[in-house]
PDB file of C-alpha atoms in Angstrom:
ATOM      1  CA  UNK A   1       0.000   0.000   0.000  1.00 52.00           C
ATOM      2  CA  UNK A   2       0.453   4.129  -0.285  1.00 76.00           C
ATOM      3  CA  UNK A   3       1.518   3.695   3.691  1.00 92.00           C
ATOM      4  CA  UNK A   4       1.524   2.271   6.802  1.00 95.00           C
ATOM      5  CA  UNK A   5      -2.337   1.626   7.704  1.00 96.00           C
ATOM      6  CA  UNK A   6      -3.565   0.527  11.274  1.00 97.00           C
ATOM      7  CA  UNK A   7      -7.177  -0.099  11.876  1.00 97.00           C
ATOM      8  CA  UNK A   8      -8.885   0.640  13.748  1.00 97.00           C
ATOM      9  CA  UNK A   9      -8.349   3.912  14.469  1.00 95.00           C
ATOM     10  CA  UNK A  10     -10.061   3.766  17.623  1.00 96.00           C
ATOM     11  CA  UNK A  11     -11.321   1.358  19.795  1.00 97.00           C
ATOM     12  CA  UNK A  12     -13.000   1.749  23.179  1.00 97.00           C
ATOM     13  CA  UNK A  13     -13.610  -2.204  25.381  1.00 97.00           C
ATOM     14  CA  UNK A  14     -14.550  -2.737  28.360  1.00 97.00           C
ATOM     15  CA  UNK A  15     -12.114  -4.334  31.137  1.00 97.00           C
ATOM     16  CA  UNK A  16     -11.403  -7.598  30.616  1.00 97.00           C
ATOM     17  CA  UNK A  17     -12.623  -7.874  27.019  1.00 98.00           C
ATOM     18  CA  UNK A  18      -9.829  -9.427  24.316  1.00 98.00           C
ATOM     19  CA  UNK A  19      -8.936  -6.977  21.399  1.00 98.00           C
ATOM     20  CA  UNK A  20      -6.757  -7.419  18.283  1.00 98.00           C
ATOM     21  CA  UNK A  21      -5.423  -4.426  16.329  1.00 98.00           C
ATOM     22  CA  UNK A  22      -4.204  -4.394  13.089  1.00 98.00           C
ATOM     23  CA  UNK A  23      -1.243  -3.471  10.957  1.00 97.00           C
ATOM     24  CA  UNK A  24      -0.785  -3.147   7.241  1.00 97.00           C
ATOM     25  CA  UNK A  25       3.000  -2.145   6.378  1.00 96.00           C
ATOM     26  CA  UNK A  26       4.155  -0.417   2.908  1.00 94.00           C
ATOM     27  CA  UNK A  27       4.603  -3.403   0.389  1.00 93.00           C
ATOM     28  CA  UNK A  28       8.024  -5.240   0.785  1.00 90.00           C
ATOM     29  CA  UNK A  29       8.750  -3.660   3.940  1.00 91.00           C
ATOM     30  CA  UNK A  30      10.889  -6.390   6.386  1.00 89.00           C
ATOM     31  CA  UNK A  31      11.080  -4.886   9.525  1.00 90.00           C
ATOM     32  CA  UNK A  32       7.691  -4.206  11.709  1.00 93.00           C
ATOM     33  CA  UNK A  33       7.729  -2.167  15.155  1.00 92.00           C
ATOM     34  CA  UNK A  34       4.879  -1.920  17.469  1.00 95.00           C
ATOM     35  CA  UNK A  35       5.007   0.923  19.880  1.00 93.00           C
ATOM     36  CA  UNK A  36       2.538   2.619  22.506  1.00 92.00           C
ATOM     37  CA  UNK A  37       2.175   5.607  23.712  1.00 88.00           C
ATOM     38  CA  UNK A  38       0.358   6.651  27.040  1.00 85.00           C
ATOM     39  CA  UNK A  39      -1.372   9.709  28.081  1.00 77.00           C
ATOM     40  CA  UNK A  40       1.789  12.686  28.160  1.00 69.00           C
ATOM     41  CA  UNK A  41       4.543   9.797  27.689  1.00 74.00           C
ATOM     42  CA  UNK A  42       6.891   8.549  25.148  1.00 77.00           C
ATOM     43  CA  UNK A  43       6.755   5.912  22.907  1.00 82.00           C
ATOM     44  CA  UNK A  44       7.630   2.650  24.425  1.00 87.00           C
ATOM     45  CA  UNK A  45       9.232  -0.030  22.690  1.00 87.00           C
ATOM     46  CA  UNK A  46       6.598  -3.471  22.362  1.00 92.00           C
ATOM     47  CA  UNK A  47       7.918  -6.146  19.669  1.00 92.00           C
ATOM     48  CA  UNK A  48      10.196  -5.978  16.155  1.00 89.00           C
ATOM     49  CA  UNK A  49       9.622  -8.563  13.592  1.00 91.00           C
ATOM     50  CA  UNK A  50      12.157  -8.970  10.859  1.00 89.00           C
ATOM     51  CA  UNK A  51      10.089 -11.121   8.601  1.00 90.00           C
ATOM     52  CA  UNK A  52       7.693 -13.430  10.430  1.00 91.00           C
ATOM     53  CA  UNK A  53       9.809 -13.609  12.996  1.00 90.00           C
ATOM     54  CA  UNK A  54      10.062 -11.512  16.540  1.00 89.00           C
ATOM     55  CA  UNK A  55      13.963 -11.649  17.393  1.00 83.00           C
ATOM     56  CA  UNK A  56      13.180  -8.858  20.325  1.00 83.00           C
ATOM     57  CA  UNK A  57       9.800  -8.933  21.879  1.00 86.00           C
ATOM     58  CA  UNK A  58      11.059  -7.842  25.239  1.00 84.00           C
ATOM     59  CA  UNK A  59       9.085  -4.585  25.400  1.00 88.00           C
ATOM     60  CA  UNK A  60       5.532  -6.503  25.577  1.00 92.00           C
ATOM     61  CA  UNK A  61       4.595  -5.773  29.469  1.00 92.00           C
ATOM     62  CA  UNK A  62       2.936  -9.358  29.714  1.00 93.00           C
ATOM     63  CA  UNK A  63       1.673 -12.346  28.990  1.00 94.00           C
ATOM     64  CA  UNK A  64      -2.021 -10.528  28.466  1.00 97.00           C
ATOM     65  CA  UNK A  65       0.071  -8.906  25.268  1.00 97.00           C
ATOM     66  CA  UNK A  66       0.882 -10.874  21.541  1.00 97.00           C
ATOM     67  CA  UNK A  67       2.363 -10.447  18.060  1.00 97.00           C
ATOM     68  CA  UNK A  68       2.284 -12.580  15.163  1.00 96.00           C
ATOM     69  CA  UNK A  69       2.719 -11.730  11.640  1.00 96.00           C
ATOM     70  CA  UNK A  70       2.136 -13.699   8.839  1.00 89.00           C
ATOM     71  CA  UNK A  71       3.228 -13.685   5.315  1.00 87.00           C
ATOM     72  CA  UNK A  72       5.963 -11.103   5.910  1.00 83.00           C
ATOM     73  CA  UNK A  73       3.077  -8.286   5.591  1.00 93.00           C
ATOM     74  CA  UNK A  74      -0.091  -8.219   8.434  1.00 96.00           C
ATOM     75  CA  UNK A  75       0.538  -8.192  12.013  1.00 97.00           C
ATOM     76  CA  UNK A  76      -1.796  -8.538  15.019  1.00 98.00           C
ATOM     77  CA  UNK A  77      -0.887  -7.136  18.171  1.00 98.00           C
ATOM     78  CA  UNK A  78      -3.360  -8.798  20.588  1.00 98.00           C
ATOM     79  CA  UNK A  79      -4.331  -8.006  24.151  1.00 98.00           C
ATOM     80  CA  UNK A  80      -5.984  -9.875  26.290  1.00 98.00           C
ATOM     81  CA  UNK A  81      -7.947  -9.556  29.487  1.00 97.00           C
ATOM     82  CA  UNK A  82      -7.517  -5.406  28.949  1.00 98.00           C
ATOM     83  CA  UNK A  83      -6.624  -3.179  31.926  1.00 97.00           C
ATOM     84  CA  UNK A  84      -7.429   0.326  32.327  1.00 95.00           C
ATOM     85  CA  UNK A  85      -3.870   0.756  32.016  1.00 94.00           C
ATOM     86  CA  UNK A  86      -3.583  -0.652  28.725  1.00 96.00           C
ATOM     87  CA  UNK A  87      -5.414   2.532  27.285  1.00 96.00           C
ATOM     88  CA  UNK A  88      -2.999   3.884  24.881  1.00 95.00           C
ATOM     89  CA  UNK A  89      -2.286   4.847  20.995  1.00 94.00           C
ATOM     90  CA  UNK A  90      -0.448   2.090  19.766  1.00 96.00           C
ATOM     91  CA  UNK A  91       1.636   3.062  16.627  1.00 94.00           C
ATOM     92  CA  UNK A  92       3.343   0.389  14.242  1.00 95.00           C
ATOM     93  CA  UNK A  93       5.990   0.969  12.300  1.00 93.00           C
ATOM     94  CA  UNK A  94       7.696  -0.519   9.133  1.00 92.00           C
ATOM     95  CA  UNK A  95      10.969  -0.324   7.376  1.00 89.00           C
ATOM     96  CA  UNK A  96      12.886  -1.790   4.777  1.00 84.00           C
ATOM     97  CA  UNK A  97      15.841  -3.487   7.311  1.00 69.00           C
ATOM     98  CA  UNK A  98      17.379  -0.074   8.509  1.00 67.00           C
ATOM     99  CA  UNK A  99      16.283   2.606   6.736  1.00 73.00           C
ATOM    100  CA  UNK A 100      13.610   4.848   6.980  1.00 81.00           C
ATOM    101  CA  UNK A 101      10.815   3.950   9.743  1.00 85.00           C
ATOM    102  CA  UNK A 102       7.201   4.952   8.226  1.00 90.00           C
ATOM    103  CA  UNK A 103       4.346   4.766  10.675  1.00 91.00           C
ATOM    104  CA  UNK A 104       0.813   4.788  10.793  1.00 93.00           C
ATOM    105  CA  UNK A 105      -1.525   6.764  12.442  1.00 91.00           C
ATOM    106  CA  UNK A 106      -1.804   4.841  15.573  1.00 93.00           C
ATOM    107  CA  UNK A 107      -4.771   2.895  17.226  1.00 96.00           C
ATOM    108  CA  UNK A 108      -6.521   4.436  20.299  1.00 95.00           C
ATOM    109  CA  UNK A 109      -7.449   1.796  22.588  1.00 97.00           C
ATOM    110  CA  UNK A 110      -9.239   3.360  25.703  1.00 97.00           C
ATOM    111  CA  UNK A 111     -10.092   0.763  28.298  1.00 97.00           C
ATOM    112  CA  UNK A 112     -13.114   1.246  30.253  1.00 96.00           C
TER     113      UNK A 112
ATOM    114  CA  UNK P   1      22.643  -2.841  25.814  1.00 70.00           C
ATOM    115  CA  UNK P   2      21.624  -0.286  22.540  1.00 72.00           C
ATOM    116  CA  UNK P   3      19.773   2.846  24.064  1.00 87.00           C
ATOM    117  CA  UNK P   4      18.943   6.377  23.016  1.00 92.00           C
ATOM    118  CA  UNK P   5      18.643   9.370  25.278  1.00 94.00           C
ATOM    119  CA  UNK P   6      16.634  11.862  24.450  1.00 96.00           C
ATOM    120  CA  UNK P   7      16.505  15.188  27.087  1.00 96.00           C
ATOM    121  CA  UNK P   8      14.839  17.269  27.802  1.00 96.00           C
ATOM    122  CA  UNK P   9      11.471  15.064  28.520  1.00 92.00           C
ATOM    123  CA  UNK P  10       9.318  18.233  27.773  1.00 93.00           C
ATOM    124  CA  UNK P  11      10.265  22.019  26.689  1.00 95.00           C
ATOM    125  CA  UNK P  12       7.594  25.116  26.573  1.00 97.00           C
ATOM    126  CA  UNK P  13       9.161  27.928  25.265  1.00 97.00           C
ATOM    127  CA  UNK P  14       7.992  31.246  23.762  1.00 97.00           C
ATOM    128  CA  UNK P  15       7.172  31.934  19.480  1.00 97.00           C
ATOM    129  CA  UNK P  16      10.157  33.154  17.308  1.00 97.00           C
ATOM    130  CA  UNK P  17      12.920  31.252  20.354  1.00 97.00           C
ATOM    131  CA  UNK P  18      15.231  28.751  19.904  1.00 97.00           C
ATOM    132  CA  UNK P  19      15.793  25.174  21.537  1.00 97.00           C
ATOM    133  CA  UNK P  20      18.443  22.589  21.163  1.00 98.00           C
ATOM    134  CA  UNK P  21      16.849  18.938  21.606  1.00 98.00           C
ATOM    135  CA  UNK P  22      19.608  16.678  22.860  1.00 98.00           C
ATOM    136  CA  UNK P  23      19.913  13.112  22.208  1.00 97.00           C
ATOM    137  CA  UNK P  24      22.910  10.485  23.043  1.00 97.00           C
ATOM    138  CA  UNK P  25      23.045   6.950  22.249  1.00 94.00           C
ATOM    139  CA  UNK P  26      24.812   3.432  23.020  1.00 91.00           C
ATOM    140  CA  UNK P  27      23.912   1.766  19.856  1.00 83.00           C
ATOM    141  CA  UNK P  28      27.122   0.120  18.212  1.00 79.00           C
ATOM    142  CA  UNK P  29      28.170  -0.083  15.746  1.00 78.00           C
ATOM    143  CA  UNK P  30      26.570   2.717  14.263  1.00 80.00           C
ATOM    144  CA  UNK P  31      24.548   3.185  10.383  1.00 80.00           C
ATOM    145  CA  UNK P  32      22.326   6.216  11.166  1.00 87.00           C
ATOM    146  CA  UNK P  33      20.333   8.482  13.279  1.00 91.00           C
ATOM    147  CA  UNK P  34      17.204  10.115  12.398  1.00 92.00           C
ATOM    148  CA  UNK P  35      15.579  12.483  13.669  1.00 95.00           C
ATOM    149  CA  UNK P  36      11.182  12.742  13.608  1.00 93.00           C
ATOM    150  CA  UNK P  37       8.402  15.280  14.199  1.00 94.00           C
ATOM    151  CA  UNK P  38       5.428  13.549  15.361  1.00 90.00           C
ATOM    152  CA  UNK P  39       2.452  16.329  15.592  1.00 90.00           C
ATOM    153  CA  UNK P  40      -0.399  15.645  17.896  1.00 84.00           C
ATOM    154  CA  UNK P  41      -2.970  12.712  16.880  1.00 80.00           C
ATOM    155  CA  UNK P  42      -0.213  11.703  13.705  1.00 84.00           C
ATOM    156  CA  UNK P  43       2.218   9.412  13.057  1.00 85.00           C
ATOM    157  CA  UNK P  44       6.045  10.409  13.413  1.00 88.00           C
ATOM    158  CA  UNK P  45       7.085  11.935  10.046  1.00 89.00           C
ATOM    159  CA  UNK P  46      11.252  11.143   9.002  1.00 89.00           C
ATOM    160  CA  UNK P  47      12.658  15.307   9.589  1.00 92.00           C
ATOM    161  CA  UNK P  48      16.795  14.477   8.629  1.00 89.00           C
ATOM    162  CA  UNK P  49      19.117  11.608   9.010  1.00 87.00           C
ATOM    163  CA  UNK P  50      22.117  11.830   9.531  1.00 86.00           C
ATOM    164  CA  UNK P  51      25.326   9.016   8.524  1.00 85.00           C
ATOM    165  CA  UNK P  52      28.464   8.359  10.755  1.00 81.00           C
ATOM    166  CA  UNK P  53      30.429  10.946   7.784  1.00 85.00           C
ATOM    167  CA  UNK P  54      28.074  13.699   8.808  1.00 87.00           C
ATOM    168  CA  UNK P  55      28.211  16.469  11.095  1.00 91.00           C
ATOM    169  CA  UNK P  56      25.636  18.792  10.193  1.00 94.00           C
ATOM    170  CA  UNK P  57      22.479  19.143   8.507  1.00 93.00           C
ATOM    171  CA  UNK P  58      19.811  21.559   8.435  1.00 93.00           C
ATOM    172  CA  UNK P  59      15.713  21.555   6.770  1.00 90.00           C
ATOM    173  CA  UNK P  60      14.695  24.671   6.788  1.00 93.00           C
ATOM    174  CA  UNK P  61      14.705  25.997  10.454  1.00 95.00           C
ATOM    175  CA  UNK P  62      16.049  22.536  11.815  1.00 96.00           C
ATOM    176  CA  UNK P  63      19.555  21.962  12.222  1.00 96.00           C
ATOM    177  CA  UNK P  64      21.026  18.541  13.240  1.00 96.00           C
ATOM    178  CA  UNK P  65      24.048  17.785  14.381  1.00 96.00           C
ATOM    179  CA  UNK P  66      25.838  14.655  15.017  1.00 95.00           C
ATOM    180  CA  UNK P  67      29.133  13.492  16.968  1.00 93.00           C
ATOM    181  CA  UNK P  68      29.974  10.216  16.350  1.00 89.00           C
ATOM    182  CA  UNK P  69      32.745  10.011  18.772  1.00 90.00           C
ATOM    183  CA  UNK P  70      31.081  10.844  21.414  1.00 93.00           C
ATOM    184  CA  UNK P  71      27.605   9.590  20.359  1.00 93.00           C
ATOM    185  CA  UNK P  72      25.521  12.241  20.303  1.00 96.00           C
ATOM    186  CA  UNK P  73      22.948  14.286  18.735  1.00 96.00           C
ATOM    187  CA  UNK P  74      21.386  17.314  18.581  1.00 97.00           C
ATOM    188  CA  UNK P  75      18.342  18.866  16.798  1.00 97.00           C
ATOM    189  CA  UNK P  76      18.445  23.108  16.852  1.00 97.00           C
ATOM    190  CA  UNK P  77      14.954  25.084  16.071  1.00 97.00           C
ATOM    191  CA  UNK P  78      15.599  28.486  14.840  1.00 97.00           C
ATOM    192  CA  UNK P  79      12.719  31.139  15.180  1.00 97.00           C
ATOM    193  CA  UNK P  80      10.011  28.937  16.789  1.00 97.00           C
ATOM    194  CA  UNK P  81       6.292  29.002  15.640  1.00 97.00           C
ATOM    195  CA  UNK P  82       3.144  27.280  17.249  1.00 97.00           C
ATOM    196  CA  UNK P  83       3.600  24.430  14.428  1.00 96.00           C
ATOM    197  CA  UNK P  84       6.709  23.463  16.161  1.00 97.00           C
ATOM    198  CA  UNK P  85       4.525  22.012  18.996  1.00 96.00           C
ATOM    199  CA  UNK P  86       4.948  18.328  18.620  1.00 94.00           C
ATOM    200  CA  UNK P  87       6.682  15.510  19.712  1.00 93.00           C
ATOM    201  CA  UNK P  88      10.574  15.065  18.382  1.00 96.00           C
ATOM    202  CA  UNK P  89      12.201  11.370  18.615  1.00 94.00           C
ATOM    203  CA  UNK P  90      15.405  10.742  17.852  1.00 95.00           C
ATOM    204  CA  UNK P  91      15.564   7.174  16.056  1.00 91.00           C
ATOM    205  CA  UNK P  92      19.487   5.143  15.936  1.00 90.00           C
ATOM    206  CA  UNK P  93      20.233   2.415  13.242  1.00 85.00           C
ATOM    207  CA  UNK P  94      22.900   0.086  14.245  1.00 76.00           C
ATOM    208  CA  UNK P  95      24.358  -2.219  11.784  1.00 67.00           C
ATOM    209  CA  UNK P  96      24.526  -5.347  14.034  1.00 59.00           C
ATOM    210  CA  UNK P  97      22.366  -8.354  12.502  1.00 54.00           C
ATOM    211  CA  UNK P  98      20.838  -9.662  15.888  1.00 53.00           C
ATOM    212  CA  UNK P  99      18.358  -7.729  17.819  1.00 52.00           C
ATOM    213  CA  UNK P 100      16.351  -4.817  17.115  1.00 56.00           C
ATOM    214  CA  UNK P 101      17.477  -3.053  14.005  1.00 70.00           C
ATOM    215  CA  UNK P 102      16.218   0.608  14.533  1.00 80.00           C
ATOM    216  CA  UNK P 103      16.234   1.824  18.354  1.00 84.00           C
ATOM    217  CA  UNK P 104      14.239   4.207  19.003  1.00 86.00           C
ATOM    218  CA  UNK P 105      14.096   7.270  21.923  1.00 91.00           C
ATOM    219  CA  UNK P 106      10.823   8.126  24.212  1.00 89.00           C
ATOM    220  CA  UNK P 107      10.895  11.975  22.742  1.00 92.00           C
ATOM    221  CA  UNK P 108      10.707  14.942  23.732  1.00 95.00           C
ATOM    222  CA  UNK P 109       7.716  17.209  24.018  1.00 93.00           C
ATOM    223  CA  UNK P 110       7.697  20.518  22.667  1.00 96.00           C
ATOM    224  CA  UNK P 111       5.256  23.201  23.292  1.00 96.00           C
ATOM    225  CA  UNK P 112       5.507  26.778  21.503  1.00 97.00           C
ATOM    226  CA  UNK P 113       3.308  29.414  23.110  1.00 96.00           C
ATOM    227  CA  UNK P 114       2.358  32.570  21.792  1.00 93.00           C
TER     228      UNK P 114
END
């Protein structure tokens, strides 16, 4: 695709539900980041995937929180059992091995 | 372990000032740094990178700098205006094949008031 697309672009659940958000990387991009951002922080690191696979995933805060990607192209960041403190904009991230990092526009999860 | 820095956390300052970001890294060895703009509600948008060879580089009113030797970075904003307000992340590529590829800072926060 034209960019980096995340869907969707909000999302409000209520404690305890599951959710799954979504990321589409440019076309023939390698390298995938997921990041999240909280309320007046930075962004904090969650998983990289260089292909299909995650060779660092030690950002993900818990065993509530997964990646997978398949095909070298979609990836799923899923949370389980949300916490309030899960709320966030989570942004992903793709680039071809070490250049340029192009993101999207970021899923807002808000936990209620 | 591969870090970046970035200081300050958060900066107000006044329309038409400057401000040096700051940024200072562990990753080695070292491809790149970049440095991004990430306005409110948006994805962070690429501003300047910068290779080990390079010193300086300036966009317009934004001037990075970069000392390899002692691994660090700055970004300088000339003549502030309101649509500097954003977040700015400094972003290191090391050239090592295991681990994360492109590390990435927490940014800092930069408010322009009128």
């Amino acid at each position: 695709g034209a960019g980096v697309s995340q869907s969707p672009s909000n999302k409000v659940t209520e404690k305890g539900k599951d959710v799954e958000l979504r990321c589409d990387p440019i076309s023939g991009h390698t390298a995938l980041y997921w990041y999240r951002q909280s309320l007046g922080q930075g962004l904090e690191f969650l998983i990289y995937f260089q292909g299909n696979s995650a060779p660092d995933k030690s950002g993900l805060p818990s065993d509530r929180f997964s990646a997978e990607r398949t095909g070298g192209s979609v990836s799923t960041l899923t949370i389980q059992r949300t916490q309030q403190e899960d709320s966030a904009v989570y942004l992903c991230a793709s680039s071809l091995n070490r250049a340029e990092a192009f993101f999207g526009q970021g899923t807002r999860l808000t936990v209620v | 372990k591969n870090q970046v820095e970035q200081s300050p956390q958060s900066l107000i300052i006044l329309e038409g000032k400057n401000c040096t970001l700051q940024c200072n890294y562990t990753v080695s060895p070292f491809s790149n740094l970049r440095w991004y703009k990430q306005d409110t509600g948006r994805g962070p948008v690429s501003l300047t990178i910068m290779t080990f060879s390079e010193n300086t580089k300036s966009n317009g009113r934004y001037t990075a700098t970069l000392d390899a030797d002692t691994k660090q970075s700055s970004l300088h904003i000339t003549a502030s205006q309101l649509s500097d307000s954003a977040s700015y992340i400094c972003v290191v590529s090391g050239l090592s094949q295991a681990g994360t590829a492109l590390i990435f800072g927490k940014g800092t926060t930069l408010s322009v008031s009128s």
